[in-house]
Amino acid sequence: MSAVTEGPNEHFLTIHRRKFRAWRGGRPFWAGLLTILGGLPIAYLPYGNIKLGNLTLAMATTAGAGSLIIGVLLVVLGLTMWFQQHSRVFAGVAAILLALVSLVVSNIGGFLVGFLLALIGGALGISWAPAGEQGGRGAHRGGRADSPAADDDRAEPAVNGAFDDLTGTGSMNETNGRHRAG
């Protein structure tokens, strides 16, 4: 045995878990998962039967094909969120619209379960941003130390990139283009 030995090899499950965590972190994973899970009850319930003893309750509707199409499209949109991150906003908006349509077409959106899952998944898909992007108001003021209102939380960037002082004490007739209420 040499003085320099390698430690025990990591278990293959640990390696795969780390790879999955890295893959999951670079995409709207939960948005896609909730959208896929929302599409399943919407697609299945119009074709399913519930047995209560000797009584079979069929939940078939006249719009069964529409429910199947909506469910399959939601599953495809969930997979799109996973594998095409740049189209996450489109997929999120489409998932929300399909969830709303499923209320009318598919047994109240898969008895509200599929509707809620698809609605939340679509909203998460729209709001997700990659880790490298900065969002919100702080990104606009990032490196603007030369502006007099750069440290002021009440300042917002105007259309031309200059900062507007929204405190009401600006240099333009003391109102910054707004009327005073008193």
JSON list of C-alpha atoms in Angstrom, two decimals:
[
{"chain": "A", "resi": 1, "resn": "MET", "atom": "CA", "xyz": [0.00, 0.00, 0.00]},
{"chain": "A", "resi": 2, "resn": "SER", "atom": "CA", "xyz": [1.48, 3.36, -0.95]},
{"chain": "A", "resi": 3, "resn": "ALA", "atom": "CA", "xyz": [1.46, 6.50, 1.14]},
{"chain": "A", "resi": 4, "resn": "VAL", "atom": "CA", "xyz": [-0.68, 8.29, -1.45]},
{"chain": "A", "resi": 5, "resn": "THR", "atom": "CA", "xyz": [-3.93, 6.45, -1.91]},
{"chain": "A", "resi": 6, "resn": "GLU", "atom": "CA", "xyz": [-7.12, 7.63, -3.40]},
{"chain": "A", "resi": 7, "resn": "GLY", "atom": "CA", "xyz": [-10.17, 7.77, -1.21]},
{"chain": "A", "resi": 8, "resn": "PRO", "atom": "CA", "xyz": [-13.05, 5.45, -1.74]},
{"chain": "A", "resi": 9, "resn": "ASN", "atom": "CA", "xyz": [-14.84, 5.92, -5.03]},
{"chain": "A", "resi": 10, "resn": "GLU", "atom": "CA", "xyz": [-18.09, 7.76, -4.84]},
{"chain": "A", "resi": 11, "resn": "HIS", "atom": "CA", "xyz": [-21.19, 5.70, -5.17]},
{"chain": "A", "resi": 12, "resn": "PHE", "atom": "CA", "xyz": [-22.74, 5.82, -8.64]},
{"chain": "A", "resi": 13, "resn": "LEU", "atom": "CA", "xyz": [-26.03, 7.12, -7.19]},
{"chain": "A", "resi": 14, "resn": "THR", "atom": "CA", "xyz": [-24.20, 10.11, -5.71]},
{"chain": "A", "resi": 15, "resn": "ILE", "atom": "CA", "xyz": [-22.68, 10.90, -9.08]},
{"chain": "A", "resi": 16, "resn": "HIS", "atom": "CA", "xyz": [-26.01, 10.63, -10.87]},
{"chain": "A", "resi": 17, "resn": "ARG", "atom": "CA", "xyz": [-27.73, 12.71, -8.19]},
{"chain": "A", "resi": 18, "resn": "ARG", "atom": "CA", "xyz": [-25.17, 15.49, -8.66]},
{"chain": "A", "resi": 19, "resn": "LYS", "atom": "CA", "xyz": [-25.55, 15.35, -12.43]},
{"chain": "A", "resi": 20, "resn": "PHE", "atom": "CA", "xyz": [-29.34, 15.48, -12.11]},
{"chain": "A", "resi": 21, "resn": "ARG", "atom": "CA", "xyz": [-29.11, 18.42, -9.70]},
{"chain": "A", "resi": 22, "resn": "ALA", "atom": "CA", "xyz": [-26.89, 20.31, -12.16]},
{"chain": "A", "resi": 23, "resn": "TRP", "atom": "CA", "xyz": [-29.28, 19.49, -15.03]},
{"chain": "A", "resi": 24, "resn": "ARG", "atom": "CA", "xyz": [-32.30, 20.54, -12.96]},
{"chain": "A", "resi": 25, "resn": "GLY", "atom": "CA", "xyz": [-30.69, 23.81, -11.91]},
{"chain": "A", "resi": 26, "resn": "GLY", "atom": "CA", "xyz": [-30.21, 25.03, -15.47]},
{"chain": "A", "resi": 27, "resn": "ARG", "atom": "CA", "xyz": [-33.84, 24.86, -16.55]},
{"chain": "A", "resi": 28, "resn": "PRO", "atom": "CA", "xyz": [-37.37, 25.50, -15.20]},
{"chain": "A", "resi": 29, "resn": "PHE", "atom": "CA", "xyz": [-37.64, 21.97, -13.84]},
{"chain": "A", "resi": 30, "resn": "TRP", "atom": "CA", "xyz": [-40.55, 22.43, -11.44]},
{"chain": "A", "resi": 31, "resn": "ALA", "atom": "CA", "xyz": [-42.51, 24.43, -13.99]},
{"chain": "A", "resi": 32, "resn": "GLY", "atom": "CA", "xyz": [-42.19, 21.64, -16.53]},
{"chain": "A", "resi": 33, "resn": "LEU", "atom": "CA", "xyz": [-42.98, 18.94, -13.98]},
{"chain": "A", "resi": 34, "resn": "LEU", "atom": "CA", "xyz": [-46.15, 20.67, -12.76]},
{"chain": "A", "resi": 35, "resn": "THR", "atom": "CA", "xyz": [-47.27, 21.31, -16.34]},
{"chain": "A", "resi": 36, "resn": "ILE", "atom": "CA", "xyz": [-46.75, 17.65, -17.25]},
{"chain": "A", "resi": 37, "resn": "LEU", "atom": "CA", "xyz": [-48.57, 16.50, -14.11]},
{"chain": "A", "resi": 38, "resn": "GLY", "atom": "CA", "xyz": [-51.40, 18.92, -14.92]},
{"chain": "A", "resi": 39, "resn": "GLY", "atom": "CA", "xyz": [-51.81, 17.49, -18.40]},
{"chain": "A", "resi": 40, "resn": "LEU", "atom": "CA", "xyz": [-52.19, 13.90, -17.22]},
{"chain": "A", "resi": 41, "resn": "PRO", "atom": "CA", "xyz": [-55.54, 14.18, -15.36]},
{"chain": "A", "resi": 42, "resn": "ILE", "atom": "CA", "xyz": [-56.92, 16.46, -18.05]},
{"chain": "A", "resi": 43, "resn": "ALA", "atom": "CA", "xyz": [-56.16, 13.87, -20.72]},
{"chain": "A", "resi": 44, "resn": "TYR", "atom": "CA", "xyz": [-57.11, 10.79, -18.70]},
{"chain": "A", "resi": 45, "resn": "LEU", "atom": "CA", "xyz": [-60.25, 11.64, -16.75]},
{"chain": "A", "resi": 46, "resn": "PRO", "atom": "CA", "xyz": [-62.66, 11.97, -19.71]},
{"chain": "A", "resi": 47, "resn": "TYR", "atom": "CA", "xyz": [-61.75, 8.39, -20.67]},
{"chain": "A", "resi": 48, "resn": "GLY", "atom": "CA", "xyz": [-61.64, 6.90, -17.19]},
{"chain": "A", "resi": 49, "resn": "ASN", "atom": "CA", "xyz": [-64.33, 4.94, -15.35]},
{"chain": "A", "resi": 50, "resn": "ILE", "atom": "CA", "xyz": [-64.89, 4.78, -11.61]},
{"chain": "A", "resi": 51, "resn": "LYS", "atom": "CA", "xyz": [-66.27, 1.57, -10.14]},
{"chain": "A", "resi": 52, "resn": "LEU", "atom": "CA", "xyz": [-68.40, 1.90, -7.03]},
{"chain": "A", "resi": 53, "resn": "GLY", "atom": "CA", "xyz": [-69.33, -1.66, -6.18]},
{"chain": "A", "resi": 54, "resn": "ASN", "atom": "CA", "xyz": [-71.41, -2.90, -9.10]},
{"chain": "A", "resi": 55, "resn": "LEU", "atom": "CA", "xyz": [-71.98, 0.62, -10.39]},
{"chain": "A", "resi": 56, "resn": "THR", "atom": "CA", "xyz": [-69.66, 1.94, -13.09]},
{"chain": "A", "resi": 57, "resn": "LEU", "atom": "CA", "xyz": [-69.52, 5.71, -13.36]},
{"chain": "A", "resi": 58, "resn": "ALA", "atom": "CA", "xyz": [-68.28, 6.86, -16.77]},
{"chain": "A", "resi": 59, "resn": "MET", "atom": "CA", "xyz": [-66.89, 10.39, -16.85]},
{"chain": "A", "resi": 60, "resn": "ALA", "atom": "CA", "xyz": [-66.85, 10.52, -20.65]},
{"chain": "A", "resi": 61, "resn": "THR", "atom": "CA", "xyz": [-67.77, 13.84, -22.18]},
{"chain": "A", "resi": 62, "resn": "THR", "atom": "CA", "xyz": [-68.65, 14.84, -25.70]},
{"chain": "A", "resi": 63, "resn": "ALA", "atom": "CA", "xyz": [-65.39, 16.75, -25.86]},
{"chain": "A", "resi": 64, "resn": "GLY", "atom": "CA", "xyz": [-63.19, 13.76, -25.00]},
{"chain": "A", "resi": 65, "resn": "ALA", "atom": "CA", "xyz": [-60.96, 14.33, -28.02]},
{"chain": "A", "resi": 66, "resn": "GLY", "atom": "CA", "xyz": [-60.50, 17.98, -27.01]},
{"chain": "A", "resi": 67, "resn": "SER", "atom": "CA", "xyz": [-59.50, 16.90, -23.52]},
{"chain": "A", "resi": 68, "resn": "LEU", "atom": "CA", "xyz": [-56.98, 14.46, -24.94]},
{"chain": "A", "resi": 69, "resn": "ILE", "atom": "CA", "xyz": [-55.50, 17.15, -27.18]},
{"chain": "A", "resi": 70, "resn": "ILE", "atom": "CA", "xyz": [-55.25, 19.65, -24.31]},
{"chain": "A", "resi": 71, "resn": "GLY", "atom": "CA", "xyz": [-53.62, 17.07, -22.04]},
{"chain": "A", "resi": 72, "resn": "VAL", "atom": "CA", "xyz": [-51.09, 15.99, -24.66]},
{"chain": "A", "resi": 73, "resn": "LEU", "atom": "CA", "xyz": [-50.26, 19.61, -25.47]},
{"chain": "A", "resi": 74, "resn": "LEU", "atom": "CA", "xyz": [-49.66, 20.35, -21.78]},
{"chain": "A", "resi": 75, "resn": "VAL", "atom": "CA", "xyz": [-47.29, 17.39, -21.54]},
{"chain": "A", "resi": 76, "resn": "VAL", "atom": "CA", "xyz": [-45.45, 18.62, -24.65]},
{"chain": "A", "resi": 77, "resn": "LEU", "atom": "CA", "xyz": [-45.25, 22.16, -23.22]},
{"chain": "A", "resi": 78, "resn": "GLY", "atom": "CA", "xyz": [-43.81, 20.78, -19.98]},
{"chain": "A", "resi": 79, "resn": "LEU", "atom": "CA", "xyz": [-41.15, 18.90, -21.93]},
{"chain": "A", "resi": 80, "resn": "THR", "atom": "CA", "xyz": [-40.50, 22.08, -23.95]},
{"chain": "A", "resi": 81, "resn": "MET", "atom": "CA", "xyz": [-39.80, 23.96, -20.72]},
{"chain": "A", "resi": 82, "resn": "TRP", "atom": "CA", "xyz": [-37.25, 21.30, -19.81]},
{"chain": "A", "resi": 83, "resn": "PHE", "atom": "CA", "xyz": [-35.42, 20.94, -23.09]},
{"chain": "A", "resi": 84, "resn": "GLN", "atom": "CA", "xyz": [-35.93, 24.35, -24.79]},
{"chain": "A", "resi": 85, "resn": "GLN", "atom": "CA", "xyz": [-35.33, 26.87, -21.99]},
{"chain": "A", "resi": 86, "resn": "HIS", "atom": "CA", "xyz": [-35.31, 29.85, -24.35]},
{"chain": "A", "resi": 87, "resn": "SER", "atom": "CA", "xyz": [-39.00, 29.25, -25.19]},
{"chain": "A", "resi": 88, "resn": "ARG", "atom": "CA", "xyz": [-40.12, 29.00, -21.56]},
{"chain": "A", "resi": 89, "resn": "VAL", "atom": "CA", "xyz": [-42.23, 32.18, -21.72]},
{"chain": "A", "resi": 90, "resn": "PHE", "atom": "CA", "xyz": [-44.18, 30.95, -24.75]},
{"chain": "A", "resi": 91, "resn": "ALA", "atom": "CA", "xyz": [-44.64, 27.54, -23.17]},
{"chain": "A", "resi": 92, "resn": "GLY", "atom": "CA", "xyz": [-45.79, 29.12, -19.91]},
{"chain": "A", "resi": 93, "resn": "VAL", "atom": "CA", "xyz": [-48.34, 31.38, -21.57]},
{"chain": "A", "resi": 94, "resn": "ALA", "atom": "CA", "xyz": [-49.62, 28.51, -23.72]},
{"chain": "A", "resi": 95, "resn": "ALA", "atom": "CA", "xyz": [-49.89, 26.27, -20.63]},
{"chain": "A", "resi": 96, "resn": "ILE", "atom": "CA", "xyz": [-51.93, 28.91, -18.80]},
{"chain": "A", "resi": 97, "resn": "LEU", "atom": "CA", "xyz": [-54.25, 29.36, -21.78]},
{"chain": "A", "resi": 98, "resn": "LEU", "atom": "CA", "xyz": [-54.72, 25.61, -22.21]},
{"chain": "A", "resi": 99, "resn": "ALA", "atom": "CA", "xyz": [-55.41, 25.25, -18.49]},
{"chain": "A", "resi": 100, "resn": "LEU", "atom": "CA", "xyz": [-58.12, 27.89, -18.76]},
{"chain": "A", "resi": 101, "resn": "VAL", "atom": "CA", "xyz": [-59.64, 26.19, -21.80]},
{"chain": "A", "resi": 102, "resn": "SER", "atom": "CA", "xyz": [-59.62, 22.87, -19.95]},
{"chain": "A", "resi": 103, "resn": "LEU", "atom": "CA", "xyz": [-62.09, 24.27, -17.44]},
{"chain": "A", "resi": 104, "resn": "VAL", "atom": "CA", "xyz": [-64.75, 24.31, -20.13]},
{"chain": "A", "resi": 105, "resn": "VAL", "atom": "CA", "xyz": [-63.68, 21.35, -22.24]},
{"chain": "A", "resi": 106, "resn": "SER", "atom": "CA", "xyz": [-62.44, 18.71, -19.82]},
{"chain": "A", "resi": 107, "resn": "ASN", "atom": "CA", "xyz": [-64.56, 18.01, -16.72]},
{"chain": "A", "resi": 108, "resn": "ILE", "atom": "CA", "xyz": [-63.73, 21.30, -15.02]},
{"chain": "A", "resi": 109, "resn": "GLY", "atom": "CA", "xyz": [-60.06, 20.97, -15.90]},
{"chain": "A", "resi": 110, "resn": "GLY", "atom": "CA", "xyz": [-59.58, 17.43, -14.64]},
{"chain": "A", "resi": 111, "resn": "PHE", "atom": "CA", "xyz": [-61.66, 18.18, -11.55]},
{"chain": "A", "resi": 112, "resn": "LEU", "atom": "CA", "xyz": [-59.54, 21.28, -10.86]},
{"chain": "A", "resi": 113, "resn": "VAL", "atom": "CA", "xyz": [-56.43, 19.17, -10.13]},
{"chain": "A", "resi": 114, "resn": "GLY", "atom": "CA", "xyz": [-55.05, 19.34, -13.66]},
{"chain": "A", "resi": 115, "resn": "PHE", "atom": "CA", "xyz": [-56.16, 22.94, -14.02]},
{"chain": "A", "resi": 116, "resn": "LEU", "atom": "CA", "xyz": [-54.33, 24.11, -10.91]},
{"chain": "A", "resi": 117, "resn": "LEU", "atom": "CA", "xyz": [-51.17, 22.14, -11.65]},
{"chain": "A", "resi": 118, "resn": "ALA", "atom": "CA", "xyz": [-51.00, 23.43, -15.24]},
{"chain": "A", "resi": 119, "resn": "LEU", "atom": "CA", "xyz": [-51.76, 26.99, -14.14]},
{"chain": "A", "resi": 120, "resn": "ILE", "atom": "CA", "xyz": [-49.02, 27.01, -11.49]},
{"chain": "A", "resi": 121, "resn": "GLY", "atom": "CA", "xyz": [-46.58, 25.29, -13.85]},
{"chain": "A", "resi": 122, "resn": "GLY", "atom": "CA", "xyz": [-47.23, 27.87, -16.58]},
{"chain": "A", "resi": 123, "resn": "ALA", "atom": "CA", "xyz": [-46.75, 30.73, -14.12]},
{"chain": "A", "resi": 124, "resn": "LEU", "atom": "CA", "xyz": [-43.48, 29.22, -12.90]},
{"chain": "A", "resi": 125, "resn": "GLY", "atom": "CA", "xyz": [-42.34, 28.81, -16.50]},
{"chain": "A", "resi": 126, "resn": "ILE", "atom": "CA", "xyz": [-42.96, 32.48, -17.23]},
{"chain": "A", "resi": 127, "resn": "SER", "atom": "CA", "xyz": [-41.25, 33.70, -14.07]},
{"chain": "A", "resi": 128, "resn": "TRP", "atom": "CA", "xyz": [-38.17, 31.46, -14.22]},
{"chain": "A", "resi": 129, "resn": "ALA", "atom": "CA", "xyz": [-34.88, 33.09, -15.24]},
{"chain": "A", "resi": 130, "resn": "PRO", "atom": "CA", "xyz": [-31.45, 31.50, -15.69]},
{"chain": "A", "resi": 131, "resn": "ALA", "atom": "CA", "xyz": [-29.06, 31.95, -12.78]},
{"chain": "A", "resi": 132, "resn": "GLY", "atom": "CA", "xyz": [-26.78, 34.35, -14.71]},
{"chain": "A", "resi": 133, "resn": "GLU", "atom": "CA", "xyz": [-29.46, 36.93, -15.48]},
{"chain": "A", "resi": 134, "resn": "GLN", "atom": "CA", "xyz": [-30.29, 39.69, -13.05]},
{"chain": "A", "resi": 135, "resn": "GLY", "atom": "CA", "xyz": [-33.90, 40.71, -12.90]},
{"chain": "A", "resi": 136, "resn": "GLY", "atom": "CA", "xyz": [-35.94, 43.27, -11.11]},
{"chain": "A", "resi": 137, "resn": "ARG", "atom": "CA", "xyz": [-35.38, 46.95, -10.50]},
{"chain": "A", "resi": 138, "resn": "GLY", "atom": "CA", "xyz": [-31.84, 46.52, -9.14]},
{"chain": "A", "resi": 139, "resn": "ALA", "atom": "CA", "xyz": [-30.50, 45.45, -12.53]},
{"chain": "A", "resi": 140, "resn": "HIS", "atom": "CA", "xyz": [-31.34, 48.83, -14.06]},
{"chain": "A", "resi": 141, "resn": "ARG", "atom": "CA", "xyz": [-29.35, 50.77, -11.50]},
{"chain": "A", "resi": 142, "resn": "GLY", "atom": "CA", "xyz": [-26.42, 48.37, -11.36]},
{"chain": "A", "resi": 143, "resn": "GLY", "atom": "CA", "xyz": [-23.45, 50.51, -12.36]},
{"chain": "A", "resi": 144, "resn": "ARG", "atom": "CA", "xyz": [-24.93, 54.01, -12.47]},
{"chain": "A", "resi": 145, "resn": "ALA", "atom": "CA", "xyz": [-22.96, 55.76, -9.72]},
{"chain": "A", "resi": 146, "resn": "ASP", "atom": "CA", "xyz": [-22.72, 58.96, -11.79]},
{"chain": "A", "resi": 147, "resn": "SER", "atom": "CA", "xyz": [-26.47, 59.50, -11.59]},
{"chain": "A", "resi": 148, "resn": "PRO", "atom": "CA", "xyz": [-27.70, 61.68, -8.72]},
{"chain": "A", "resi": 149, "resn": "ALA", "atom": "CA", "xyz": [-30.54, 59.29, -8.01]},
{"chain": "A", "resi": 150, "resn": "ALA", "atom": "CA", "xyz": [-28.50, 56.08, -8.24]},
{"chain": "A", "resi": 151, "resn": "ASP", "atom": "CA", "xyz": [-28.70, 55.43, -4.49]},
{"chain": "A", "resi": 152, "resn": "ASP", "atom": "CA", "xyz": [-32.35, 56.43, -4.17]},
{"chain": "A", "resi": 153, "resn": "ASP", "atom": "CA", "xyz": [-34.81, 53.52, -4.07]},
{"chain": "A", "resi": 154, "resn": "ARG", "atom": "CA", "xyz": [-37.56, 55.73, -5.41]},
{"chain": "A", "resi": 155, "resn": "ALA", "atom": "CA", "xyz": [-35.78, 56.45, -8.69]},
{"chain": "A", "resi": 156, "resn": "GLU", "atom": "CA", "xyz": [-36.75, 54.49, -11.77]},
{"chain": "A", "resi": 157, "resn": "PRO", "atom": "CA", "xyz": [-35.16, 54.55, -15.21]},
{"chain": "A", "resi": 158, "resn": "ALA", "atom": "CA", "xyz": [-37.01, 56.65, -17.76]},
{"chain": "A", "resi": 159, "resn": "VAL", "atom": "CA", "xyz": [-37.52, 55.78, -21.40]},
{"chain": "A", "resi": 160, "resn": "ASN", "atom": "CA", "xyz": [-34.25, 57.36, -22.52]},
{"chain": "A", "resi": 161, "resn": "GLY", "atom": "CA", "xyz": [-32.20, 55.70, -19.78]},
{"chain": "A", "resi": 162, "resn": "ALA", "atom": "CA", "xyz": [-31.99, 58.72, -17.46]},
{"chain": "A", "resi": 163, "resn": "PHE", "atom": "CA", "xyz": [-33.36, 58.39, -13.97]},
{"chain": "A", "resi": 164, "resn": "ASP", "atom": "CA", "xyz": [-36.58, 60.09, -12.97]},
{"chain": "A", "resi": 165, "resn": "ASP", "atom": "CA", "xyz": [-36.89, 61.38, -9.45]},
{"chain": "A", "resi": 166, "resn": "LEU", "atom": "CA", "xyz": [-40.32, 60.22, -8.36]},
{"chain": "A", "resi": 167, "resn": "THR", "atom": "CA", "xyz": [-40.25, 61.95, -5.00]},
{"chain": "A", "resi": 168, "resn": "GLY", "atom": "CA", "xyz": [-42.10, 64.99, -6.34]},
{"chain": "A", "resi": 169, "resn": "THR", "atom": "CA", "xyz": [-39.19, 67.33, -5.69]},
{"chain": "A", "resi": 170, "resn": "GLY", "atom": "CA", "xyz": [-37.54, 67.18, -9.10]},
{"chain": "A", "resi": 171, "resn": "SER", "atom": "CA", "xyz": [-36.10, 70.13, -10.98]},
{"chain": "A", "resi": 172, "resn": "MET", "atom": "CA", "xyz": [-38.93, 70.34, -13.51]},
{"chain": "A", "resi": 173, "resn": "ASN", "atom": "CA", "xyz": [-41.43, 72.74, -11.84]},
{"chain": "A", "resi": 174, "resn": "GLU", "atom": "CA", "xyz": [-40.97, 70.81, -8.62]},
{"chain": "A", "resi": 175, "resn": "THR", "atom": "CA", "xyz": [-43.33, 68.06, -9.83]},
{"chain": "A", "resi": 176, "resn": "ASN", "atom": "CA", "xyz": [-41.37, 66.16, -12.47]},
{"chain": "A", "resi": 177, "resn": "GLY", "atom": "CA", "xyz": [-44.26, 66.41, -14.91]},
{"chain": "A", "resi": 178, "resn": "ARG", "atom": "CA", "xyz": [-46.92, 65.33, -12.42]},
{"chain": "A", "resi": 179, "resn": "HIS", "atom": "CA", "xyz": [-49.63, 67.41, -10.84]},
{"chain": "A", "resi": 180, "resn": "ARG", "atom": "CA", "xyz": [-49.70, 68.01, -7.15]},
{"chain": "A", "resi": 181, "resn": "ALA", "atom": "CA", "xyz": [-52.74, 67.09, -5.17]},
{"chain": "A", "resi": 182, "resn": "GLY", "atom": "CA", "xyz": [-52.94, 70.03, -2.89]}
]
